CSV table of N, CA and C in Angstrom, one decimal:
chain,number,residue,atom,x,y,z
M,1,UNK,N,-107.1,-50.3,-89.2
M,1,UNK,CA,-107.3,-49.0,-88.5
M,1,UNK,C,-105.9,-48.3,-88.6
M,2,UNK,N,-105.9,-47.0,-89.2
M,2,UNK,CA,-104.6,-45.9,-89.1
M,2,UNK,C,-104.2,-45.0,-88.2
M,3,UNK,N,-103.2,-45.4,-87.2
M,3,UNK,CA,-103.0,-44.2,-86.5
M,3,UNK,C,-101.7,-43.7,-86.5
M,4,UNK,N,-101.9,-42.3,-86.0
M,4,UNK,CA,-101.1,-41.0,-86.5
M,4,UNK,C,-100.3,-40.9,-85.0
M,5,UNK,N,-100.0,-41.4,-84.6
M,5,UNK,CA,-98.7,-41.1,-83.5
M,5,UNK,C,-97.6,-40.1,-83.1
M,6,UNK,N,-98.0,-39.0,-82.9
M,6,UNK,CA,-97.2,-37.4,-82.7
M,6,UNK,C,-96.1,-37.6,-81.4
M,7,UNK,N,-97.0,-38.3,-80.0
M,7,UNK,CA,-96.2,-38.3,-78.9
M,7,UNK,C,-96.6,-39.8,-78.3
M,8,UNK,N,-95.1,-40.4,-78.1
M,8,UNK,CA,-95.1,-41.4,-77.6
M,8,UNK,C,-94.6,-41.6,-76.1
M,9,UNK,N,-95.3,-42.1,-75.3
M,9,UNK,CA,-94.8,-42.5,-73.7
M,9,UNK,C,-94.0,-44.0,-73.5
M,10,UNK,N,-93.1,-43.9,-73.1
M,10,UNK,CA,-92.4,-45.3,-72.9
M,10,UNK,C,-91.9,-45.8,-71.5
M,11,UNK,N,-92.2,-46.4,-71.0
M,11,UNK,CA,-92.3,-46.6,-69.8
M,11,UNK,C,-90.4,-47.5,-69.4
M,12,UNK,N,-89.9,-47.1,-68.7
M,12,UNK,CA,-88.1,-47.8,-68.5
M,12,UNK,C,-87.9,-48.1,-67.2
M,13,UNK,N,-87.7,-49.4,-67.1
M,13,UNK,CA,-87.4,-49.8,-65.5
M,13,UNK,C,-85.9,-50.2,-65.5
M,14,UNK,N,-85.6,-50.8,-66.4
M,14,UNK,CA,-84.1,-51.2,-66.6
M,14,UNK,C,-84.5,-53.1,-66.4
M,15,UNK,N,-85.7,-53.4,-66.8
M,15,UNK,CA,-86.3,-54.7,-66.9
M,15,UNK,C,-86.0,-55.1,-68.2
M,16,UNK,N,-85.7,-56.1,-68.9
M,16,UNK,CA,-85.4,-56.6,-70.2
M,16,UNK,C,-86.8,-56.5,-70.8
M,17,UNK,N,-88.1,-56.2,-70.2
M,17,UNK,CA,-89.1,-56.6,-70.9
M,17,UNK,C,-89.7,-54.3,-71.1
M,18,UNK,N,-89.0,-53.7,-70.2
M,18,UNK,CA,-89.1,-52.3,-70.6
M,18,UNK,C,-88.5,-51.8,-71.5
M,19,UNK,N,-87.3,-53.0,-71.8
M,19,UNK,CA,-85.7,-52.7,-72.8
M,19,UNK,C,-86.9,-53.2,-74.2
M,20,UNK,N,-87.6,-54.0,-74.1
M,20,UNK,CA,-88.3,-55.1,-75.6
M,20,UNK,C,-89.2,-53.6,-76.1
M,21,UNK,N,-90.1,-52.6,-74.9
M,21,UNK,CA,-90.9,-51.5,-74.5
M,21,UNK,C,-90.2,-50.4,-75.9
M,22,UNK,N,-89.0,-50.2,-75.1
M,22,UNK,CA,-88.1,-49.3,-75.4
M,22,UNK,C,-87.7,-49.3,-77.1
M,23,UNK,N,-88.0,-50.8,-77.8
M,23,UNK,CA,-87.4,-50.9,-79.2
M,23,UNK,C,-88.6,-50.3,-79.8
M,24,UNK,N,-90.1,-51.3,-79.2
M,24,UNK,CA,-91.2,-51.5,-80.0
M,24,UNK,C,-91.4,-49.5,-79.9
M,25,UNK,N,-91.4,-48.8,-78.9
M,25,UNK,CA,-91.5,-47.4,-78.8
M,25,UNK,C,-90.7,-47.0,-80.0
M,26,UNK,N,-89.2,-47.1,-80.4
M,26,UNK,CA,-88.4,-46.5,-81.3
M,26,UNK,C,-88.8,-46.1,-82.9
M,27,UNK,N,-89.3,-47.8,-83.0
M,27,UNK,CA,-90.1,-48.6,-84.2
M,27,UNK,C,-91.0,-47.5,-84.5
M,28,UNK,N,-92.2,-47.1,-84.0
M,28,UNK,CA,-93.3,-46.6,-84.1
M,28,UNK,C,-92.8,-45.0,-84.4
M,29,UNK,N,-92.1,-44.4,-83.4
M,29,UNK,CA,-91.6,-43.3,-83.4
M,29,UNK,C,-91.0,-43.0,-85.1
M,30,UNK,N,-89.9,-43.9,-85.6
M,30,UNK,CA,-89.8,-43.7,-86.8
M,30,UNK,C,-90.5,-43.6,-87.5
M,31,UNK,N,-91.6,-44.6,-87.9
M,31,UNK,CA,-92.2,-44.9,-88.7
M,31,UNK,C,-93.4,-43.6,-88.7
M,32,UNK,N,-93.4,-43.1,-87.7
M,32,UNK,CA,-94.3,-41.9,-87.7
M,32,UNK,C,-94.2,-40.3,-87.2
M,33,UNK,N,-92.3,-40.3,-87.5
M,33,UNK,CA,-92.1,-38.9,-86.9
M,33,UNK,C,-92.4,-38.4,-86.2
M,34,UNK,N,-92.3,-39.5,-84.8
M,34,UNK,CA,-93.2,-39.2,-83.4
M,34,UNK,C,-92.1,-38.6,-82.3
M,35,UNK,N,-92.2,-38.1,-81.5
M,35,UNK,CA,-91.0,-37.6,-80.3
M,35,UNK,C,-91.7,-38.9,-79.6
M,36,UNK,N,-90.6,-38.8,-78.5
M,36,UNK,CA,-90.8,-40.1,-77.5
M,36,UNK,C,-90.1,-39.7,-76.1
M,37,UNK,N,-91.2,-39.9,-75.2
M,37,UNK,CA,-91.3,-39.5,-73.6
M,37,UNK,C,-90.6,-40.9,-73.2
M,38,UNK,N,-89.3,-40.8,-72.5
M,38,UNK,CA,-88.8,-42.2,-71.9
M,38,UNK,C,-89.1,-41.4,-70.1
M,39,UNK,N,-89.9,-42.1,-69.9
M,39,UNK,CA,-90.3,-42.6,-68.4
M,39,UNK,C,-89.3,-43.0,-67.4
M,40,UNK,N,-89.0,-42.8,-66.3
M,40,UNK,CA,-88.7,-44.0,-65.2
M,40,UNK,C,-89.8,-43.5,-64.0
M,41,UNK,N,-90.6,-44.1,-63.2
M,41,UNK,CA,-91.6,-43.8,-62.6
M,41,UNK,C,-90.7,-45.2,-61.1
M,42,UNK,N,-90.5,-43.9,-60.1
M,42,UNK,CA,-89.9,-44.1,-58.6
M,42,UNK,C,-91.2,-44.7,-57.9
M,43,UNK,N,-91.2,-46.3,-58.0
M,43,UNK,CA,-92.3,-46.5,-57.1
M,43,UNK,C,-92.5,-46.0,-55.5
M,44,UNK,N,-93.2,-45.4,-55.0
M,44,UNK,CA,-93.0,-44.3,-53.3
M,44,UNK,C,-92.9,-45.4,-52.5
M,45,UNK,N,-93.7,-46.5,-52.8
M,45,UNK,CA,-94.2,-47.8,-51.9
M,45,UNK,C,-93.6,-48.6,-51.4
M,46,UNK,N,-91.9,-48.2,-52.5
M,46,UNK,CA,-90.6,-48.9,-52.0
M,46,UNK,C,-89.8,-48.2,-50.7
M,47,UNK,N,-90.4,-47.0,-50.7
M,47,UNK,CA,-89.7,-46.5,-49.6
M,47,UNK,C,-90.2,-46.5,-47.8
M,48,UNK,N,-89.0,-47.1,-47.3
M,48,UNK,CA,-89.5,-47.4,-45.8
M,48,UNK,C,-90.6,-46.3,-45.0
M,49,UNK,N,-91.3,-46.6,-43.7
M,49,UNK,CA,-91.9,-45.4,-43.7
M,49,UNK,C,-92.0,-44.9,-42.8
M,50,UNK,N,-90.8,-44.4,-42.7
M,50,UNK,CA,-90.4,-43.5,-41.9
M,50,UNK,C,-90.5,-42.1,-42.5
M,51,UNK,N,-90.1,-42.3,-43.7
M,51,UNK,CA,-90.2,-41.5,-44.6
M,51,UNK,C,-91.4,-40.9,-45.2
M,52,UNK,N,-92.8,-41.2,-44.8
M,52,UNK,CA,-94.1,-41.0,-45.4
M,52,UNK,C,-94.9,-40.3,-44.5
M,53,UNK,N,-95.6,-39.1,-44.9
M,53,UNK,CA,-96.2,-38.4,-44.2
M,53,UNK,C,-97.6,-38.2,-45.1
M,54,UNK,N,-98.8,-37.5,-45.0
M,54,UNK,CA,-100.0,-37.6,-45.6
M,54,UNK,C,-99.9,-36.5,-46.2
M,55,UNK,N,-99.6,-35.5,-46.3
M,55,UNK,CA,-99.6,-34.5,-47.0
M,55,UNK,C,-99.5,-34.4,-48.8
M,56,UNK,N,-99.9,-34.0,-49.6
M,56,UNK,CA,-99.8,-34.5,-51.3
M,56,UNK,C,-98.9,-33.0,-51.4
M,57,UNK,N,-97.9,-33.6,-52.0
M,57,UNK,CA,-96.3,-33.3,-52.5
M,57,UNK,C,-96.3,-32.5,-53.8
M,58,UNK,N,-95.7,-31.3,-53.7
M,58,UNK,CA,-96.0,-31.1,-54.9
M,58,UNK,C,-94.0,-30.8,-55.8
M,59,UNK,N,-93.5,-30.9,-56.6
M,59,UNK,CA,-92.3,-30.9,-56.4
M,59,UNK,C,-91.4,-30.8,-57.7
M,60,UNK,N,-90.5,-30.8,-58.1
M,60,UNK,CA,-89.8,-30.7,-59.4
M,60,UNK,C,-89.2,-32.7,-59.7
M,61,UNK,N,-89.9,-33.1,-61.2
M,61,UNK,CA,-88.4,-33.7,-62.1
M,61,UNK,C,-87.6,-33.7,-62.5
M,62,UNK,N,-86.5,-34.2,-62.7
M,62,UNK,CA,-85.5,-34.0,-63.6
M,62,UNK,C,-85.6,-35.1,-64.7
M,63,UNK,N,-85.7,-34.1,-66.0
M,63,UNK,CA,-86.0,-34.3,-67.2
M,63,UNK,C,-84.5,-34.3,-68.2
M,64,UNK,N,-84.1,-35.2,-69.2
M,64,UNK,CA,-83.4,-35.2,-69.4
M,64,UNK,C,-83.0,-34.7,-71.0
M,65,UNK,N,-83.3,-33.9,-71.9
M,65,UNK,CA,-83.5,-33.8,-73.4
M,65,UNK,C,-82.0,-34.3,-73.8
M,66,UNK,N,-82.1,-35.7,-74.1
M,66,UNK,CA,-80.6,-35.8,-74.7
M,66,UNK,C,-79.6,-35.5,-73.9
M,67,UNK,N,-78.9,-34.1,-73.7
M,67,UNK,CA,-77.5,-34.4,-72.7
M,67,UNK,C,-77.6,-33.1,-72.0
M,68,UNK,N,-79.4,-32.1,-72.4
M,68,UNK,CA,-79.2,-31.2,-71.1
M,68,UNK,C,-80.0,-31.3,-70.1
M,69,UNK,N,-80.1,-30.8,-69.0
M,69,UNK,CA,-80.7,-31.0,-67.9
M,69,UNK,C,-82.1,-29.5,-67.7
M,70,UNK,N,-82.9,-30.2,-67.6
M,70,UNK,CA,-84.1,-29.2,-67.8
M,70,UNK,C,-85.0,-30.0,-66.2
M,71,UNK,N,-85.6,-28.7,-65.8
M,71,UNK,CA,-86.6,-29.2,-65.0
M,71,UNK,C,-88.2,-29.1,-64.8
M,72,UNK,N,-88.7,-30.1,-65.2
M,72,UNK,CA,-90.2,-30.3,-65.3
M,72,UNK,C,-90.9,-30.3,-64.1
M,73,UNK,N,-92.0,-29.8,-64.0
M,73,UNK,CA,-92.8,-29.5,-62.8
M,73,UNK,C,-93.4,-31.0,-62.9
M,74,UNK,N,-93.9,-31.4,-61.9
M,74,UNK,CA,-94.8,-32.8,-61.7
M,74,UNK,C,-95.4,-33.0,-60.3
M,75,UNK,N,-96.3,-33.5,-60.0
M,75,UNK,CA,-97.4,-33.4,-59.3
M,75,UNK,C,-97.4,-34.4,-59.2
M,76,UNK,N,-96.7,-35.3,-57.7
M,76,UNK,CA,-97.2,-36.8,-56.8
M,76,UNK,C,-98.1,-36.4,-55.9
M,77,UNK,N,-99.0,-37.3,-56.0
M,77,UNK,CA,-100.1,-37.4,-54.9
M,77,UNK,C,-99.3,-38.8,-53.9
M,78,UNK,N,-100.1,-38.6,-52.6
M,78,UNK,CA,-99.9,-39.8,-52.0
M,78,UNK,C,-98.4,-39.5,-51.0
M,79,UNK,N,-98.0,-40.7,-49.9
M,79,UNK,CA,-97.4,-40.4,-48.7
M,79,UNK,C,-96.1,-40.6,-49.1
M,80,UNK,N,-95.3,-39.8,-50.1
M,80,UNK,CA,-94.2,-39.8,-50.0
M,80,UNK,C,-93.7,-38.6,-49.7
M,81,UNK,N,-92.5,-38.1,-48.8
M,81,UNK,CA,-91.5,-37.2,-48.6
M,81,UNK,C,-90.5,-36.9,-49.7
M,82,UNK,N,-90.1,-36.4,-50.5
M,82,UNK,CA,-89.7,-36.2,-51.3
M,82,UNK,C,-87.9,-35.6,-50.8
M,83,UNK,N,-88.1,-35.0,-49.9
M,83,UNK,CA,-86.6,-34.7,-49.1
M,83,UNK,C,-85.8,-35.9,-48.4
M,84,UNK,N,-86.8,-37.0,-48.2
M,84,UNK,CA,-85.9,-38.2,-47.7
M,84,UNK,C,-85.7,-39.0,-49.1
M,85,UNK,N,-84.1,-39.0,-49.0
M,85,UNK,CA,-83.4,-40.3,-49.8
M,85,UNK,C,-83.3,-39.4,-51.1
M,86,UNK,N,-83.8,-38.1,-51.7
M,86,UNK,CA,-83.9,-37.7,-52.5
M,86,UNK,C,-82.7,-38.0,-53.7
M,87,UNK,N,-81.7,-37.8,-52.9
M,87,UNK,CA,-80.1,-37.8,-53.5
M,87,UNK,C,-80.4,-39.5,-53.9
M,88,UNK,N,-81.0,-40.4,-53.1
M,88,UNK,CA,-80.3,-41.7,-53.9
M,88,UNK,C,-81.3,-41.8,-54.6
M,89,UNK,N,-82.6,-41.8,-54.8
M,89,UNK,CA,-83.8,-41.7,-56.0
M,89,UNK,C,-83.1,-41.2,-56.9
M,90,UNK,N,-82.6,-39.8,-57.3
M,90,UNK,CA,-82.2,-38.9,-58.5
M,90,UNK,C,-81.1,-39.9,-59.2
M,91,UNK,N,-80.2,-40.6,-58.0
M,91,UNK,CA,-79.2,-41.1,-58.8
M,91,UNK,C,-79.3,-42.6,-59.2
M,92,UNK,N,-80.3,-42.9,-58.9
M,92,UNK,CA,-80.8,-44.6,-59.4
M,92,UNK,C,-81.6,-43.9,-60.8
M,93,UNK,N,-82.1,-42.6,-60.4
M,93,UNK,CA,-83.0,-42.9,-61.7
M,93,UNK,C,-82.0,-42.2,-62.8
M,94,UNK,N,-81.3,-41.5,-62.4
M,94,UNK,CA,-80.5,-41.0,-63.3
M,94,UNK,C,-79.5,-41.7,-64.3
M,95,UNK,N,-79.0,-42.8,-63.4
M,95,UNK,CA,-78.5,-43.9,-64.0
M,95,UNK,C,-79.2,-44.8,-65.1
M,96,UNK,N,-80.3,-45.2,-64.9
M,96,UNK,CA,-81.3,-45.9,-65.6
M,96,UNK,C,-81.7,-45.0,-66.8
M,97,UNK,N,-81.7,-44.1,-66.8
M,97,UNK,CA,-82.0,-42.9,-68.1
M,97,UNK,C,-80.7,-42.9,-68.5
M,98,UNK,N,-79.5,-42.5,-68.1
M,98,UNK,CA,-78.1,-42.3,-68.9
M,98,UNK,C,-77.8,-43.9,-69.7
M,99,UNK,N,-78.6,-45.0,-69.3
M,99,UNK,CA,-78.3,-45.9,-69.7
M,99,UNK,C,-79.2,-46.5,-70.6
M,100,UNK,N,-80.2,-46.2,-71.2
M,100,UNK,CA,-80.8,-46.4,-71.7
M,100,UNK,C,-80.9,-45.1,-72.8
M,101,UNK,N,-80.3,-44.3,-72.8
M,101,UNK,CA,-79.8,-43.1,-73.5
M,101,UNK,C,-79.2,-42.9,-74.6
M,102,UNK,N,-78.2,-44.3,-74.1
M,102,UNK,CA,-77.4,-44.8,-74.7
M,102,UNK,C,-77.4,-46.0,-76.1
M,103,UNK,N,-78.8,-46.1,-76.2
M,103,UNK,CA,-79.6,-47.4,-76.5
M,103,UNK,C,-80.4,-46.9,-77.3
M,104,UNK,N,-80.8,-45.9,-77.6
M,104,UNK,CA,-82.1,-45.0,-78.2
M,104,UNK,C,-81.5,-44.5,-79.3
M,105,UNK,N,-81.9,-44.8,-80.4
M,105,UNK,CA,-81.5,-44.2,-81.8
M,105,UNK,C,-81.8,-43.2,-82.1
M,106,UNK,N,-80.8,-42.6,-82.6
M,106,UNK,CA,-80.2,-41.0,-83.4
M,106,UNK,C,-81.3,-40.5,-84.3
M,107,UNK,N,-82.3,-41.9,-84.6
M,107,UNK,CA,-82.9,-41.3,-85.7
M,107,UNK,C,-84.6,-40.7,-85.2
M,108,UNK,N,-84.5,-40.4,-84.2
M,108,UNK,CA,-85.9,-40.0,-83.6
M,108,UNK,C,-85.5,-39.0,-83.4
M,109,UNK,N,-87.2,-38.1,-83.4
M,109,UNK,CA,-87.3,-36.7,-83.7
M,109,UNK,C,-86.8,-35.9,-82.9
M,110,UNK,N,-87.5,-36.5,-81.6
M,110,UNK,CA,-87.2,-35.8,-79.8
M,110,UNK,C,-87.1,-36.6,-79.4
M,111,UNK,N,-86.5,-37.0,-78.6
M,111,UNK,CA,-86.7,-38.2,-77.4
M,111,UNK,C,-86.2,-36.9,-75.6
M,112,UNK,N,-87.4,-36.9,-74.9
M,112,UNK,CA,-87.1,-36.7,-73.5
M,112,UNK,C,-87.3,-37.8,-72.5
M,113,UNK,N,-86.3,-37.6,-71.5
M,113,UNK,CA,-86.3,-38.6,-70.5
M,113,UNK,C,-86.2,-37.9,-69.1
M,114,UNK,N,-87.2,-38.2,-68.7
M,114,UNK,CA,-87.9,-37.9,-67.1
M,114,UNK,C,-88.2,-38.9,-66.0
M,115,UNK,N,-88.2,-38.6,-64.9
M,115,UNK,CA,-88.3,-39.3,-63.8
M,115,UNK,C,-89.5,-38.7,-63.2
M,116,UNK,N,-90.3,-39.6,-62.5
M,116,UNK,CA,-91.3,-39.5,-61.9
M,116,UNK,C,-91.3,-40.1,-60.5
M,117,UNK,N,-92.0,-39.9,-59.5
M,117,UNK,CA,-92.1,-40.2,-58.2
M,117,UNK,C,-94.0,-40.7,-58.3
M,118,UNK,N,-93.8,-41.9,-57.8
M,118,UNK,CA,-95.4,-42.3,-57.1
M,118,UNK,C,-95.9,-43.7,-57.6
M,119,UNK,N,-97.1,-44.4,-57.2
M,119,UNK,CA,-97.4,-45.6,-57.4
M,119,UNK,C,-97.2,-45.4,-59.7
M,120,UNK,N,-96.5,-46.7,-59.9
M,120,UNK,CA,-96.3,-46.8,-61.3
M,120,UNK,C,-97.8,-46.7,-62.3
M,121,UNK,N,-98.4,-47.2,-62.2
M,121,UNK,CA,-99.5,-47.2,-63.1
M,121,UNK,C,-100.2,-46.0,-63.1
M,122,UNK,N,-100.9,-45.6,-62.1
M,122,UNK,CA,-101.1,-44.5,-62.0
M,122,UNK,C,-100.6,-43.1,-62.8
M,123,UNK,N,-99.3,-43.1,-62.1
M,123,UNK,CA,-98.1,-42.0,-62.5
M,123,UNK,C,-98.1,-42.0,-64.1
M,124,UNK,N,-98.1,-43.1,-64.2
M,124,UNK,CA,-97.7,-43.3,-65.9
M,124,UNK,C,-99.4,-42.8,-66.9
M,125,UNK,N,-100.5,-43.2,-66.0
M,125,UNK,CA,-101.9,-42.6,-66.8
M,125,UNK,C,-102.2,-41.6,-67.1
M,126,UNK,N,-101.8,-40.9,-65.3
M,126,UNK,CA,-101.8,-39.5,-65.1
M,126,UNK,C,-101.1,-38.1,-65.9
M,127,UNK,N,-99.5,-39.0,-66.1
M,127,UNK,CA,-98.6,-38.2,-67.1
M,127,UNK,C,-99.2,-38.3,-68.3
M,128,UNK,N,-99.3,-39.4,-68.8
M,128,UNK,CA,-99.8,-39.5,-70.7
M,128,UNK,C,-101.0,-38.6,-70.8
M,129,UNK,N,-101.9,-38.4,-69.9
M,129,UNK,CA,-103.3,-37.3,-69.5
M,129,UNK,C,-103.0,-36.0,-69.9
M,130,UNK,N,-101.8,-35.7,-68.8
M,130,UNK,CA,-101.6,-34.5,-68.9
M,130,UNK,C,-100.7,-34.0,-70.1
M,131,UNK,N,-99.9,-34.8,-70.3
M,131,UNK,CA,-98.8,-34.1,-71.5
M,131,UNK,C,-99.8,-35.0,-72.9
M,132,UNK,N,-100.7,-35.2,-73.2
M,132,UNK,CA,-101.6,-35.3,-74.1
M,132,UNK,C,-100.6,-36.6,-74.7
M,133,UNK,N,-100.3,-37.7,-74.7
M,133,UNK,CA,-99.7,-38.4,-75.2
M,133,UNK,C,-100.1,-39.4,-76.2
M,134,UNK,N,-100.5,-39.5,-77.2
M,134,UNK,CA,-101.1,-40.6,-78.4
M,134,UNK,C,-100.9,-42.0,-78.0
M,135,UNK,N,-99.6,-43.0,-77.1
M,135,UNK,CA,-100.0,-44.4,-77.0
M,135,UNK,C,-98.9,-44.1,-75.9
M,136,UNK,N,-99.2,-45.2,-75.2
M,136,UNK,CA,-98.4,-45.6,-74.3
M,136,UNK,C,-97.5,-47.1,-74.8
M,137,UNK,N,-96.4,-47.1,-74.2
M,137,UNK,CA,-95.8,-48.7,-74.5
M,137,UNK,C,-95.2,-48.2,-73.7
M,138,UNK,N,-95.8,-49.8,-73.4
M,138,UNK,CA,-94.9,-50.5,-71.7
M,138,UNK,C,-94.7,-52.1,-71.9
M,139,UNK,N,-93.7,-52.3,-70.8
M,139,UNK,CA,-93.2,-53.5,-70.9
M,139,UNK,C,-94.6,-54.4,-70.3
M,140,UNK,N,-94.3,-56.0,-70.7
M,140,UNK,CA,-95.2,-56.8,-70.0
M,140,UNK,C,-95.0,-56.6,-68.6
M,141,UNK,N,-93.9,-57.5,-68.0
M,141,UNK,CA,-93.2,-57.1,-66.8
M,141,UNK,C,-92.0,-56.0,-66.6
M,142,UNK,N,-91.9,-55.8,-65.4
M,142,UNK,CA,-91.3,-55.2,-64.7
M,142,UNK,C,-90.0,-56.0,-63.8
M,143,UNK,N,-89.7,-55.1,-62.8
M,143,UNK,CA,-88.6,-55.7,-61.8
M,143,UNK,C,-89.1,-56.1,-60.7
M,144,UNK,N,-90.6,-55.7,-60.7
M,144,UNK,CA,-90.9,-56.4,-59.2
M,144,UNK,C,-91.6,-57.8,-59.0
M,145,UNK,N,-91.4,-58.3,-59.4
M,145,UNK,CA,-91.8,-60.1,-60.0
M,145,UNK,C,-92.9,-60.3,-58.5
M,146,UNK,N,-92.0,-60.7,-57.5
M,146,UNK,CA,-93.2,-61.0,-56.4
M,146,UNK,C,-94.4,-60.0,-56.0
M,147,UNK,N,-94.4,-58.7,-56.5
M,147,UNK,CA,-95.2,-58.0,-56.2
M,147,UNK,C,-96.0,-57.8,-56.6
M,148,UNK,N,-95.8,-57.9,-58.4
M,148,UNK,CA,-96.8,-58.6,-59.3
M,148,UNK,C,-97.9,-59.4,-59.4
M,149,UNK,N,-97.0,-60.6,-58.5
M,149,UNK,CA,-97.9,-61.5,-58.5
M,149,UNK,C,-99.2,-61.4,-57.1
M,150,UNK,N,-98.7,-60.5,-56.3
M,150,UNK,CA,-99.5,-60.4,-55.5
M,150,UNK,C,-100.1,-59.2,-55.8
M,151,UNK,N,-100.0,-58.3,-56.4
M,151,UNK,CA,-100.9,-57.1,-56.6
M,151,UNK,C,-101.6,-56.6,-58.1
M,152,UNK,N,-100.7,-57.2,-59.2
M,152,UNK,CA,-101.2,-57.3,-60.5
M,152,UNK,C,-100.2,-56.3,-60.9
M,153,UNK,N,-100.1,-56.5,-62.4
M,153,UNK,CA,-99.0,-55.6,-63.3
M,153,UNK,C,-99.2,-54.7,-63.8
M,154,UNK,N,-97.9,-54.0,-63.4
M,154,UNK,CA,-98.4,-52.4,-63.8
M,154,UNK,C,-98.6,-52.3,-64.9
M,155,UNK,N,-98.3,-53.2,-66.1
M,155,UNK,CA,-99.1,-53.1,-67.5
M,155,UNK,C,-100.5,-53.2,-67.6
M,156,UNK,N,-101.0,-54.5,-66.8
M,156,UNK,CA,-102.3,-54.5,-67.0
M,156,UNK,C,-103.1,-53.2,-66.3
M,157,UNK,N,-102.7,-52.5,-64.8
M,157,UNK,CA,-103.6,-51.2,-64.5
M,157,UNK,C,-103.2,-50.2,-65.4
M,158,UNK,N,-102.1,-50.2,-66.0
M,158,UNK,CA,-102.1,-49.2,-67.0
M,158,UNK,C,-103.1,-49.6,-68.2
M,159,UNK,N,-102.9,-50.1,-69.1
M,159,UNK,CA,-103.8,-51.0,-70.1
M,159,UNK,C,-105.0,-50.6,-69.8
M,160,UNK,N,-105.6,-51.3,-68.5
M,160,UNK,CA,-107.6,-50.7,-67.6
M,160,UNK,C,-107.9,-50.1,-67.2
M,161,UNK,N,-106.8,-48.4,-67.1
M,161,UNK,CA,-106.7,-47.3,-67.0
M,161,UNK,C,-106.9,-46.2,-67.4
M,162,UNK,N,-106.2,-46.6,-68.7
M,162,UNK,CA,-105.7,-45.3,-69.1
M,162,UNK,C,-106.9,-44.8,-70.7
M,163,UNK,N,-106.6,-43.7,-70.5
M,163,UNK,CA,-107.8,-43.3,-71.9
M,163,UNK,C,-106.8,-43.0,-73.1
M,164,UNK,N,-105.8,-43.2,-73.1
M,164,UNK,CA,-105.2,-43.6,-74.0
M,164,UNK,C,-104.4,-44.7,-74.5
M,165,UNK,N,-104.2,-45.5,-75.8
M,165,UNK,CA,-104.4,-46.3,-76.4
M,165,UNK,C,-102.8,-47.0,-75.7
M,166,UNK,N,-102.8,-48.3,-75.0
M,166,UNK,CA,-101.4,-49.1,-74.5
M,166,UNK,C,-101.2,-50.2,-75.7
M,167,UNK,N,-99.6,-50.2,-75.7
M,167,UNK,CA,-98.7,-51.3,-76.3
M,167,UNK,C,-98.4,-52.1,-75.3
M,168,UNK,N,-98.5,-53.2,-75.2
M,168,UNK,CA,-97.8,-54.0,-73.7
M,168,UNK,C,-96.9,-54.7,-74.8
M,169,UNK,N,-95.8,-54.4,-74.8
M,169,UNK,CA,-94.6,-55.6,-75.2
M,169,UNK,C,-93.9,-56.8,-74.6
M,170,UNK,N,-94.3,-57.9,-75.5
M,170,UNK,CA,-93.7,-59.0,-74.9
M,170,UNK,C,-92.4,-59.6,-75.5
């Protein structure tokens, strides 16, 4: 079976198995003169809650093309505040994008890198939906090991999710 891969979604947690995510994404991207969406997706659920109110949030990302700063509109559902802790979210995820930035080869078409706020699997379905995305690749695991095990991996709800085609890299 042949497929034509225009836009790719890559999912980056700063997990060695999002970094494995991050090659098999590059790979494909060359091989098919694809641009590539690098992800970091702010789980909400980590945040204390104090900070959570019911209201659905509507709010700006910071998107990264390479080394300018552009701002993408995006749309979290669910009980996060967006004004609490904002400054240290932007700069955890900022870091994880400048660092993995750094790692991404010269030889792809586009590469953008954005940050998202909200439950991970979800966030990651919902984006590939809306920006029309051809495959997803995501890591097997992630950084939250015990939460995994008690809730299931965000590869696999992504994978039983999404209507577009996943890479789980192992």
């Amino acid at each position: 079976m042949n497929h034509d891969y225009e836009k790719i979604l890559v999912a980056y947690d700063g997990s060695s198995d999002s970094m494995k995510a991050i090659r098999q994404a590059e790979s494909l991207a060359k091989a098919h003169n694809a641009s590539l969406n690098v992800v970091y997706v702010h789980d909400q659920n980590t945040r204390p809650k104090s900070t959570m109110n019911s209201e659905p949030i509507f709010s700006h990302g910071a998107s990264m093309m390479h080394n300018t700063t552009n701002y993408v509109p995006y749309v979290q559902f669910g009980d996060f505040n967006p004004t609490a802790n904002k400054e240290s979210i932007g700069s955890e995820a900022q870091k994880l994008l400048d660092e993995v930035a750094t790692k991404v080869s010269d030889d792809i078409k586009e590469v953008n890198y954005e940050t998202l706020v909200g439950d991970p699997a979800k966030t990651l379905v919902q984006y590939a939906d809306d920006q029309k995305m051809d495959l997803i690749v995501i890591g097997n695991r992630g950084i939250s090991g015990l939460r995994q095990l008690v809730m299931g991996s965000v590869s696999n709800k992504v994978a039983n999710e999404s209507n577009v085609p996943v890479l789980i890299a192992k």
